[in-house]
Amino acid sequence: MSTQRLPPEDIIGTVLNYKYQVLQRLSQGGMGVVYKAHHLMLDAPVALKILLKPESEEAQQRFLSEARLASKIHHPNTVYISDFGVLPDGRPFLVMEYMEGPVLSSLLKKQPKRQLDILRATRIAIQIAHGMQTVHDKGIVHRDLKPDNIFI
């Protein structure tokens, strides 16, 4: 990938780090863009999150340190981070397991008044709490927890 900052659409079709072929853009949030990619060596789909802006050297090191810790988390209520790094233009990236299925925000949109049955909401909240406890036990603060990032 070149050292200039490319618009999100311009990386589709490119190969990142010699092993991740970027296939399609999945979503964009306040912190980054998530793509579906193909791990060429493992012949498997992955999710690739690239932060929107280049970071300072200090911020890059903090990101890499947190990503290193997060990659050690294996829990059924968290996404597995398999790789991470910094692009030549200074933007950090994460490679995560690719997940399909509904997210909490889409489930809430289908509900009257955007409310879930109390029992279902409690079960989902407990699973979120278990996942976040595992993350916090590693000293990591999840900075992007929202209904769009919670798979049901």
Short mmCIF file of C-alpha atoms in Angstrom, two decimals:
data_model
loop_
_atom_site.label_atom_id
_atom_site.label_comp_id
_atom_site.label_asym_id
_atom_site.label_seq_id
_atom_site.Cartn_x
_atom_site.Cartn_y
_atom_site.Cartn_z
CA MET A 1 0.00 0.00 0.00
CA SER A 2 1.33 3.45 -0.77
CA THR A 3 2.37 5.93 1.87
CA GLN A 4 -0.34 8.42 0.94
CA ARG A 5 -3.71 8.30 2.61
CA LEU A 6 -6.15 6.56 0.32
CA PRO A 7 -9.89 7.06 0.39
CA PRO A 8 -11.64 3.93 1.70
CA GLU A 9 -12.88 2.93 -1.76
CA ASP A 10 -9.33 3.01 -3.16
CA ILE A 11 -8.03 0.12 -1.06
CA ILE A 12 -10.62 -2.38 -2.27
CA GLY A 13 -8.76 -4.96 -4.33
CA THR A 14 -5.37 -4.18 -2.80
CA VAL A 15 -3.33 -6.60 -0.71
CA LEU A 16 -2.32 -5.32 2.73
CA ASN A 17 0.84 -6.66 4.36
CA TYR A 18 1.25 -9.25 1.59
CA LYS A 19 -1.55 -11.38 3.01
CA TYR A 20 -4.90 -9.58 3.29
CA GLN A 21 -6.78 -8.93 0.05
CA VAL A 22 -9.35 -6.21 0.71
CA LEU A 23 -12.71 -7.29 -0.76
CA GLN A 24 -15.39 -4.85 0.32
CA ARG A 25 -16.23 -2.09 2.73
CA LEU A 26 -18.56 -3.26 5.50
CA SER A 27 -19.03 -0.18 7.66
CA GLN A 28 -17.55 3.07 8.89
CA GLY A 29 -17.74 4.52 12.35
CA GLY A 30 -16.23 7.46 14.12
CA MET A 31 -12.89 5.71 14.62
CA GLY A 32 -12.36 3.67 11.49
CA VAL A 33 -13.49 1.76 8.45
CA VAL A 34 -14.15 -1.99 8.56
CA TYR A 35 -13.59 -4.12 5.49
CA LYS A 36 -14.13 -7.73 4.63
CA ALA A 37 -10.81 -9.16 3.48
CA HIS A 38 -9.42 -12.52 2.48
CA HIS A 39 -6.41 -13.96 4.30
CA LEU A 40 -4.47 -15.29 1.33
CA MET A 41 -2.30 -17.77 3.25
CA LEU A 42 -5.11 -19.25 5.36
CA ASP A 43 -7.75 -18.98 2.61
CA ALA A 44 -10.19 -17.52 5.13
CA PRO A 45 -12.31 -14.39 5.51
CA VAL A 46 -11.24 -11.75 8.05
CA ALA A 47 -12.46 -8.33 9.12
CA LEU A 48 -9.96 -5.52 8.71
CA LYS A 49 -10.40 -2.28 10.67
CA ILE A 50 -8.29 0.67 9.60
CA LEU A 51 -8.38 3.79 11.75
CA LEU A 52 -9.41 6.94 9.91
CA LYS A 53 -6.40 9.12 10.58
CA PRO A 54 -2.67 8.71 11.03
CA GLU A 55 -1.57 8.65 14.65
CA SER A 56 1.45 10.15 16.39
CA GLU A 57 4.30 7.79 17.24
CA GLU A 58 3.16 7.75 20.88
CA ALA A 59 -0.46 6.96 19.91
CA GLN A 60 0.76 4.22 17.53
CA GLN A 61 2.74 2.59 20.33
CA ARG A 62 -0.25 2.75 22.68
CA PHE A 63 -2.46 1.23 19.97
CA LEU A 64 0.05 -1.57 19.29
CA SER A 65 0.41 -2.29 23.00
CA GLU A 66 -3.37 -2.53 23.47
CA ALA A 67 -3.73 -4.63 20.30
CA ARG A 68 -1.03 -7.02 21.55
CA LEU A 69 -2.95 -7.46 24.81
CA ALA A 70 -6.29 -7.78 23.02
CA SER A 71 -4.92 -10.48 20.71
CA LYS A 72 -4.40 -12.66 23.79
CA ILE A 73 -8.11 -12.62 24.61
CA HIS A 74 -10.02 -15.74 23.60
CA HIS A 75 -13.56 -15.50 24.90
CA PRO A 76 -16.89 -16.44 23.31
CA ASN A 77 -18.26 -12.94 23.91
CA THR A 78 -15.43 -11.03 22.27
CA VAL A 79 -14.11 -10.85 18.74
CA TYR A 80 -10.69 -12.44 18.25
CA ILE A 81 -7.93 -10.12 17.04
CA SER A 82 -5.44 -12.12 14.99
CA ASP A 83 -3.10 -9.42 13.68
CA PHE A 84 -2.42 -5.70 13.88
CA GLY A 85 0.02 -3.07 12.73
CA VAL A 86 0.50 0.39 11.33
CA LEU A 87 0.23 1.31 7.65
CA PRO A 88 3.04 3.31 6.02
CA ASP A 89 0.87 6.45 6.28
CA GLY A 90 0.64 6.08 10.09
CA ARG A 91 -2.89 4.65 10.32
CA PRO A 92 -3.16 1.68 12.71
CA PHE A 93 -5.12 -1.39 11.69
CA LEU A 94 -6.56 -4.52 13.31
CA VAL A 95 -7.35 -7.88 11.73
CA MET A 96 -10.24 -9.66 13.44
CA GLU A 97 -12.31 -12.74 12.95
CA TYR A 98 -14.99 -12.13 10.36
CA MET A 99 -18.47 -12.40 11.82
CA GLU A 100 -21.81 -12.51 10.05
CA GLY A 101 -25.25 -12.05 11.45
CA PRO A 102 -27.45 -9.41 13.00
CA VAL A 103 -26.06 -6.74 15.28
CA LEU A 104 -27.87 -5.31 18.29
CA SER A 105 -28.72 -2.05 16.52
CA SER A 106 -30.61 -3.86 13.74
CA LEU A 107 -32.44 -6.00 16.30
CA LEU A 108 -33.49 -2.89 18.23
CA LYS A 109 -34.80 -1.20 15.05
CA LYS A 110 -37.20 -4.10 14.54
CA GLN A 111 -38.68 -3.80 18.05
CA PRO A 112 -41.61 -1.59 19.01
CA LYS A 113 -40.22 1.51 20.72
CA ARG A 114 -36.75 -0.03 20.15
CA GLN A 115 -37.13 -2.07 23.33
CA LEU A 116 -36.36 -5.74 23.87
CA ASP A 117 -38.18 -8.15 26.11
CA ILE A 118 -36.60 -7.79 29.58
CA LEU A 119 -35.37 -11.40 29.71
CA ARG A 120 -33.71 -11.18 26.27
CA ALA A 121 -32.19 -7.79 27.09
CA THR A 122 -30.83 -9.18 30.36
CA ARG A 123 -29.27 -12.20 28.62
CA ILE A 124 -27.61 -9.97 26.04
CA ALA A 125 -26.39 -7.57 28.74
CA ILE A 126 -24.88 -10.44 30.74
CA GLN A 127 -22.97 -11.66 27.70
CA ILE A 128 -21.71 -8.14 27.01
CA ALA A 129 -20.64 -7.82 30.65
CA HIS A 130 -18.75 -11.15 30.53
CA GLY A 131 -16.92 -10.07 27.40
CA MET A 132 -16.10 -6.62 28.77
CA GLN A 133 -14.91 -8.10 32.08
CA THR A 134 -12.45 -10.27 30.15
CA VAL A 135 -11.24 -7.22 28.22
CA HIS A 136 -10.95 -5.07 31.36
CA ASP A 137 -9.06 -7.84 33.17
CA LYS A 138 -6.34 -7.35 30.53
CA GLY A 139 -6.24 -3.63 31.29
CA ILE A 140 -7.96 -2.63 28.06
CA VAL A 141 -10.70 -0.02 27.78
CA HIS A 142 -13.01 -0.67 24.82
CA ARG A 143 -13.41 2.70 23.16
CA ASP A 144 -16.00 1.76 20.57
CA LEU A 145 -18.69 -0.24 22.37
CA LYS A 146 -22.03 0.42 20.70
CA PRO A 147 -25.04 -1.55 19.38
CA ASP A 148 -23.52 -1.63 15.87
CA ASN A 149 -20.53 -3.57 17.27
CA ILE A 150 -22.50 -6.18 19.21
CA PHE A 151 -23.33 -9.32 17.25
CA ILE A 152 -26.38 -11.28 18.36
#
